[in-house]
Structure formats: C-alpha cells, structure tokens
Amino acid sequence: QVRLVESGGDLVQPGGSLRLSCVALGSIRSINAMGWYRQAPGKERELVATIASDSTTDHVDSAKGRFTISRDNAKNAVYLQMNNLKPEDTAVYYCNVRLFTPTLRRLEVWGQGTLVTVSS
C-alpha cells in the first residue's frame, strides 16, 4: 500500500511564498510522473504542474514564472515552490504520483490535500 503525505499549506499574504512538500510512503519500485493539482472553492480540480521521471517539468500558464515543481528521487518526494502568491491561488493543493509497486503493479495515488489561503 502506498500513501502520500503532504505538508506546507498555510495562510499567506499576497506576494508571499510557500513551499509545498509531498512524500510517497510504502512499497514502491519506481516513480514515474509526479504532479500538483489544486481545487478552489466551487471549482473543478485543475492541474498546476508536473514533473517526469527525467525531471522534465511543465507548468500551466497561471503558474509559469511564479511556481516551480521539483522532485527528490532519493526521498520519493515532490515539491512546489510558490512565489508571488495571489488571492486567486487560494485552493486545496493535491499531490499526484504515478508509480510501480515491487510487483510491477501500476498505481496512481493522490494526497489528502493541503490548504493554501492567500489573503491580507
């Protein structure tokens, strides 16, 4: 069984910064893509950024230049550095990981979510 543990969400003023962390725990053979999604109140969940196994990254337009996704393969961890936060970034942020178990079973796992609130 694999689970994701997220941390880093908080209340921050506009223009501030936060770093979200997500660690995958359990029986893991290898991790492929990792990503961050967010869901604002009353809206659908949307993609924020992804990072492939070769560390190739992709960020949605609203995140480019402000957010940076990164990963630490030794720790089975993915991070999201968020700078110059805006009120419209307020949302629950979810970590997503696609991996192989030791028995080569393919899994897609979601974190429990961490709340980011941007407000003065």
JSON list of C-alpha atoms in Angstrom, two decimals:
[
{"chain": "A", "resi": 1, "resn": "GLN", "atom": "CA", "xyz": [0.00, 0.00, 0.00]},
{"chain": "A", "resi": 2, "resn": "VAL", "atom": "CA", "xyz": [1.22, 3.47, -0.86]},
{"chain": "A", "resi": 3, "resn": "ARG", "atom": "CA", "xyz": [0.14, 6.78, 0.61]},
{"chain": "A", "resi": 4, "resn": "LEU", "atom": "CA", "xyz": [1.16, 10.38, 0.08]},
{"chain": "A", "resi": 5, "resn": "VAL", "atom": "CA", "xyz": [1.82, 12.77, 2.94]},
{"chain": "A", "resi": 6, "resn": "GLU", "atom": "CA", "xyz": [1.52, 16.46, 2.08]},
{"chain": "A", "resi": 7, "resn": "SER", "atom": "CA", "xyz": [2.56, 19.49, 4.07]},
{"chain": "A", "resi": 8, "resn": "GLY", "atom": "CA", "xyz": [3.25, 23.18, 3.71]},
{"chain": "A", "resi": 9, "resn": "GLY", "atom": "CA", "xyz": [-0.16, 24.74, 3.23]},
{"chain": "A", "resi": 10, "resn": "ASP", "atom": "CA", "xyz": [-0.80, 27.90, 5.20]},
{"chain": "A", "resi": 11, "resn": "LEU", "atom": "CA", "xyz": [-2.31, 31.38, 5.27]},
{"chain": "A", "resi": 12, "resn": "VAL", "atom": "CA", "xyz": [-0.07, 33.85, 3.47]},
{"chain": "A", "resi": 13, "resn": "GLN", "atom": "CA", "xyz": [-0.38, 37.47, 2.35]},
{"chain": "A", "resi": 14, "resn": "PRO", "atom": "CA", "xyz": [-0.48, 38.40, -1.33]},
{"chain": "A", "resi": 15, "resn": "GLY", "atom": "CA", "xyz": [3.05, 38.48, -2.71]},
{"chain": "A", "resi": 16, "resn": "GLY", "atom": "CA", "xyz": [4.25, 35.92, -0.20]},
{"chain": "A", "resi": 17, "resn": "SER", "atom": "CA", "xyz": [5.77, 32.49, -0.74]},
{"chain": "A", "resi": 18, "resn": "LEU", "atom": "CA", "xyz": [5.09, 28.92, 0.32]},
{"chain": "A", "resi": 19, "resn": "ARG", "atom": "CA", "xyz": [6.74, 25.58, -0.35]},
{"chain": "A", "resi": 20, "resn": "LEU", "atom": "CA", "xyz": [4.54, 22.51, -0.51]},
{"chain": "A", "resi": 21, "resn": "SER", "atom": "CA", "xyz": [6.00, 19.07, 0.10]},
{"chain": "A", "resi": 22, "resn": "CYS", "atom": "CA", "xyz": [4.70, 15.60, -0.69]},
{"chain": "A", "resi": 23, "resn": "VAL", "atom": "CA", "xyz": [6.36, 12.32, 0.28]},
{"chain": "A", "resi": 24, "resn": "ALA", "atom": "CA", "xyz": [5.33, 8.91, -1.01]},
{"chain": "A", "resi": 25, "resn": "LEU", "atom": "CA", "xyz": [5.43, 6.18, 1.63]},
{"chain": "A", "resi": 26, "resn": "GLY", "atom": "CA", "xyz": [5.02, 2.43, 1.22]},
{"chain": "A", "resi": 27, "resn": "SER", "atom": "CA", "xyz": [6.07, -0.30, -1.17]},
{"chain": "A", "resi": 28, "resn": "ILE", "atom": "CA", "xyz": [7.44, 1.48, -4.22]},
{"chain": "A", "resi": 29, "resn": "ARG", "atom": "CA", "xyz": [9.60, 0.13, -7.01]},
{"chain": "A", "resi": 30, "resn": "SER", "atom": "CA", "xyz": [9.83, 3.31, -9.05]},
{"chain": "A", "resi": 31, "resn": "ILE", "atom": "CA", "xyz": [8.03, 6.60, -9.50]},
{"chain": "A", "resi": 32, "resn": "ASN", "atom": "CA", "xyz": [7.18, 7.98, -12.91]},
{"chain": "A", "resi": 33, "resn": "ALA", "atom": "CA", "xyz": [5.35, 11.28, -13.16]},
{"chain": "A", "resi": 34, "resn": "MET", "atom": "CA", "xyz": [4.59, 13.45, -10.14]},
{"chain": "A", "resi": 35, "resn": "GLY", "atom": "CA", "xyz": [2.36, 16.47, -10.09]},
{"chain": "A", "resi": 36, "resn": "TRP", "atom": "CA", "xyz": [0.43, 19.10, -8.21]},
{"chain": "A", "resi": 37, "resn": "TYR", "atom": "CA", "xyz": [-3.24, 19.91, -8.74]},
{"chain": "A", "resi": 38, "resn": "ARG", "atom": "CA", "xyz": [-5.48, 22.40, -6.98]},
{"chain": "A", "resi": 39, "resn": "GLN", "atom": "CA", "xyz": [-9.15, 22.87, -6.35]},
{"chain": "A", "resi": 40, "resn": "ALA", "atom": "CA", "xyz": [-10.55, 26.27, -5.47]},
{"chain": "A", "resi": 41, "resn": "PRO", "atom": "CA", "xyz": [-13.92, 26.64, -3.72]},
{"chain": "A", "resi": 42, "resn": "GLY", "atom": "CA", "xyz": [-16.74, 25.96, -6.16]},
{"chain": "A", "resi": 43, "resn": "LYS", "atom": "CA", "xyz": [-14.39, 25.00, -8.97]},
{"chain": "A", "resi": 44, "resn": "GLU", "atom": "CA", "xyz": [-13.11, 21.79, -10.51]},
{"chain": "A", "resi": 45, "resn": "ARG", "atom": "CA", "xyz": [-9.71, 20.36, -9.71]},
{"chain": "A", "resi": 46, "resn": "GLU", "atom": "CA", "xyz": [-7.07, 21.67, -12.13]},
{"chain": "A", "resi": 47, "resn": "LEU", "atom": "CA", "xyz": [-3.50, 20.80, -12.99]},
{"chain": "A", "resi": 48, "resn": "VAL", "atom": "CA", "xyz": [-0.78, 23.13, -11.72]},
{"chain": "A", "resi": 49, "resn": "ALA", "atom": "CA", "xyz": [2.49, 21.45, -12.65]},
{"chain": "A", "resi": 50, "resn": "THR", "atom": "CA", "xyz": [4.01, 18.08, -13.48]},
{"chain": "A", "resi": 51, "resn": "ILE", "atom": "CA", "xyz": [7.49, 16.60, -13.38]},
{"chain": "A", "resi": 52, "resn": "ALA", "atom": "CA", "xyz": [8.54, 13.48, -15.25]},
{"chain": "A", "resi": 53, "resn": "SER", "atom": "CA", "xyz": [10.98, 10.80, -14.12]},
{"chain": "A", "resi": 54, "resn": "ASP", "atom": "CA", "xyz": [13.75, 12.57, -16.06]},
{"chain": "A", "resi": 55, "resn": "SER", "atom": "CA", "xyz": [12.84, 15.83, -14.23]},
{"chain": "A", "resi": 56, "resn": "THR", "atom": "CA", "xyz": [11.28, 17.43, -17.27]},
{"chain": "A", "resi": 57, "resn": "THR", "atom": "CA", "xyz": [8.72, 19.90, -15.96]},
{"chain": "A", "resi": 58, "resn": "ASP", "atom": "CA", "xyz": [5.55, 21.50, -17.23]},
{"chain": "A", "resi": 59, "resn": "HIS", "atom": "CA", "xyz": [3.66, 24.34, -15.58]},
{"chain": "A", "resi": 60, "resn": "VAL", "atom": "CA", "xyz": [0.28, 25.75, -16.51]},
{"chain": "A", "resi": 61, "resn": "ASP", "atom": "CA", "xyz": [0.29, 29.32, -17.77]},
{"chain": "A", "resi": 62, "resn": "SER", "atom": "CA", "xyz": [-1.02, 30.78, -14.50]},
{"chain": "A", "resi": 63, "resn": "ALA", "atom": "CA", "xyz": [1.92, 29.20, -12.64]},
{"chain": "A", "resi": 64, "resn": "LYS", "atom": "CA", "xyz": [4.74, 29.96, -15.05]},
{"chain": "A", "resi": 65, "resn": "GLY", "atom": "CA", "xyz": [7.29, 32.36, -13.61]},
{"chain": "A", "resi": 66, "resn": "ARG", "atom": "CA", "xyz": [5.86, 32.06, -10.10]},
{"chain": "A", "resi": 67, "resn": "PHE", "atom": "CA", "xyz": [5.70, 28.34, -9.23]},
{"chain": "A", "resi": 68, "resn": "THR", "atom": "CA", "xyz": [8.43, 25.73, -9.57]},
{"chain": "A", "resi": 69, "resn": "ILE", "atom": "CA", "xyz": [7.96, 21.99, -9.26]},
{"chain": "A", "resi": 70, "resn": "SER", "atom": "CA", "xyz": [10.88, 19.78, -8.28]},
{"chain": "A", "resi": 71, "resn": "ARG", "atom": "CA", "xyz": [11.49, 16.27, -7.02]},
{"chain": "A", "resi": 72, "resn": "ASP", "atom": "CA", "xyz": [13.93, 14.31, -4.87]},
{"chain": "A", "resi": 73, "resn": "ASN", "atom": "CA", "xyz": [14.01, 10.73, -6.11]},
{"chain": "A", "resi": 74, "resn": "ALA", "atom": "CA", "xyz": [16.02, 9.51, -3.12]},
{"chain": "A", "resi": 75, "resn": "LYS", "atom": "CA", "xyz": [13.23, 10.67, -0.81]},
{"chain": "A", "resi": 76, "resn": "ASN", "atom": "CA", "xyz": [10.29, 9.82, -3.14]},
{"chain": "A", "resi": 77, "resn": "ALA", "atom": "CA", "xyz": [9.31, 13.45, -2.72]},
{"chain": "A", "resi": 78, "resn": "VAL", "atom": "CA", "xyz": [7.91, 16.23, -4.87]},
{"chain": "A", "resi": 79, "resn": "TYR", "atom": "CA", "xyz": [7.83, 19.91, -4.03]},
{"chain": "A", "resi": 80, "resn": "LEU", "atom": "CA", "xyz": [6.06, 23.03, -5.24]},
{"chain": "A", "resi": 81, "resn": "GLN", "atom": "CA", "xyz": [7.76, 26.34, -4.58]},
{"chain": "A", "resi": 82, "resn": "MET", "atom": "CA", "xyz": [5.18, 29.10, -4.91]},
{"chain": "A", "resi": 83, "resn": "ASN", "atom": "CA", "xyz": [6.27, 32.73, -5.09]},
{"chain": "A", "resi": 84, "resn": "ASN", "atom": "CA", "xyz": [4.36, 35.97, -5.58]},
{"chain": "A", "resi": 85, "resn": "LEU", "atom": "CA", "xyz": [1.16, 34.32, -4.45]},
{"chain": "A", "resi": 86, "resn": "LYS", "atom": "CA", "xyz": [-2.14, 35.88, -5.44]},
{"chain": "A", "resi": 87, "resn": "PRO", "atom": "CA", "xyz": [-5.62, 35.60, -3.88]},
{"chain": "A", "resi": 88, "resn": "GLU", "atom": "CA", "xyz": [-6.71, 33.54, -6.89]},
{"chain": "A", "resi": 89, "resn": "ASP", "atom": "CA", "xyz": [-4.14, 30.90, -5.89]},
{"chain": "A", "resi": 90, "resn": "THR", "atom": "CA", "xyz": [-6.28, 30.10, -2.85]},
{"chain": "A", "resi": 91, "resn": "ALA", "atom": "CA", "xyz": [-7.18, 26.42, -3.08]},
{"chain": "A", "resi": 92, "resn": "VAL", "atom": "CA", "xyz": [-6.63, 22.96, -1.69]},
{"chain": "A", "resi": 93, "resn": "TYR", "atom": "CA", "xyz": [-3.48, 21.62, -3.34]},
{"chain": "A", "resi": 94, "resn": "TYR", "atom": "CA", "xyz": [-3.22, 17.91, -4.08]},
{"chain": "A", "resi": 95, "resn": "CYS", "atom": "CA", "xyz": [-0.16, 15.85, -4.84]},
{"chain": "A", "resi": 96, "resn": "ASN", "atom": "CA", "xyz": [-0.43, 13.14, -7.51]},
{"chain": "A", "resi": 97, "resn": "VAL", "atom": "CA", "xyz": [2.06, 10.33, -8.10]},
{"chain": "A", "resi": 98, "resn": "ARG", "atom": "CA", "xyz": [2.16, 7.57, -10.71]},
{"chain": "A", "resi": 99, "resn": "LEU", "atom": "CA", "xyz": [4.34, 4.66, -9.70]},
{"chain": "A", "resi": 100, "resn": "PHE", "atom": "CA", "xyz": [5.16, 0.98, -9.96]},
{"chain": "A", "resi": 101, "resn": "THR", "atom": "CA", "xyz": [4.98, -1.33, -6.94]},
{"chain": "A", "resi": 102, "resn": "PRO", "atom": "CA", "xyz": [7.62, -4.05, -6.37]},
{"chain": "A", "resi": 103, "resn": "THR", "atom": "CA", "xyz": [5.28, -6.46, -8.20]},
{"chain": "A", "resi": 104, "resn": "LEU", "atom": "CA", "xyz": [5.17, -4.08, -11.18]},
{"chain": "A", "resi": 105, "resn": "ARG", "atom": "CA", "xyz": [1.61, -3.04, -10.47]},
{"chain": "A", "resi": 106, "resn": "ARG", "atom": "CA", "xyz": [0.90, 0.44, -11.80]},
{"chain": "A", "resi": 107, "resn": "LEU", "atom": "CA", "xyz": [-0.70, 2.82, -9.32]},
{"chain": "A", "resi": 108, "resn": "GLU", "atom": "CA", "xyz": [-1.92, 6.40, -9.35]},
{"chain": "A", "resi": 109, "resn": "VAL", "atom": "CA", "xyz": [-2.08, 7.85, -5.85]},
{"chain": "A", "resi": 110, "resn": "TRP", "atom": "CA", "xyz": [-3.49, 11.14, -4.54]},
{"chain": "A", "resi": 111, "resn": "GLY", "atom": "CA", "xyz": [-2.55, 13.05, -1.43]},
{"chain": "A", "resi": 112, "resn": "GLN", "atom": "CA", "xyz": [-5.06, 14.22, 1.15]},
{"chain": "A", "resi": 113, "resn": "GLY", "atom": "CA", "xyz": [-4.70, 17.86, 0.17]},
{"chain": "A", "resi": 114, "resn": "THR", "atom": "CA", "xyz": [-3.17, 20.87, 1.85]},
{"chain": "A", "resi": 115, "resn": "LEU", "atom": "CA", "xyz": [-4.94, 24.23, 2.09]},
{"chain": "A", "resi": 116, "resn": "VAL", "atom": "CA", "xyz": [-3.30, 27.36, 0.74]},
{"chain": "A", "resi": 117, "resn": "THR", "atom": "CA", "xyz": [-5.05, 30.62, 1.57]},
{"chain": "A", "resi": 118, "resn": "VAL", "atom": "CA", "xyz": [-3.78, 33.89, 0.11]},
{"chain": "A", "resi": 119, "resn": "SER", "atom": "CA", "xyz": [-5.34, 36.85, 1.84]},
{"chain": "A", "resi": 120, "resn": "SER", "atom": "CA", "xyz": [-4.43, 40.11, 3.51]}
]
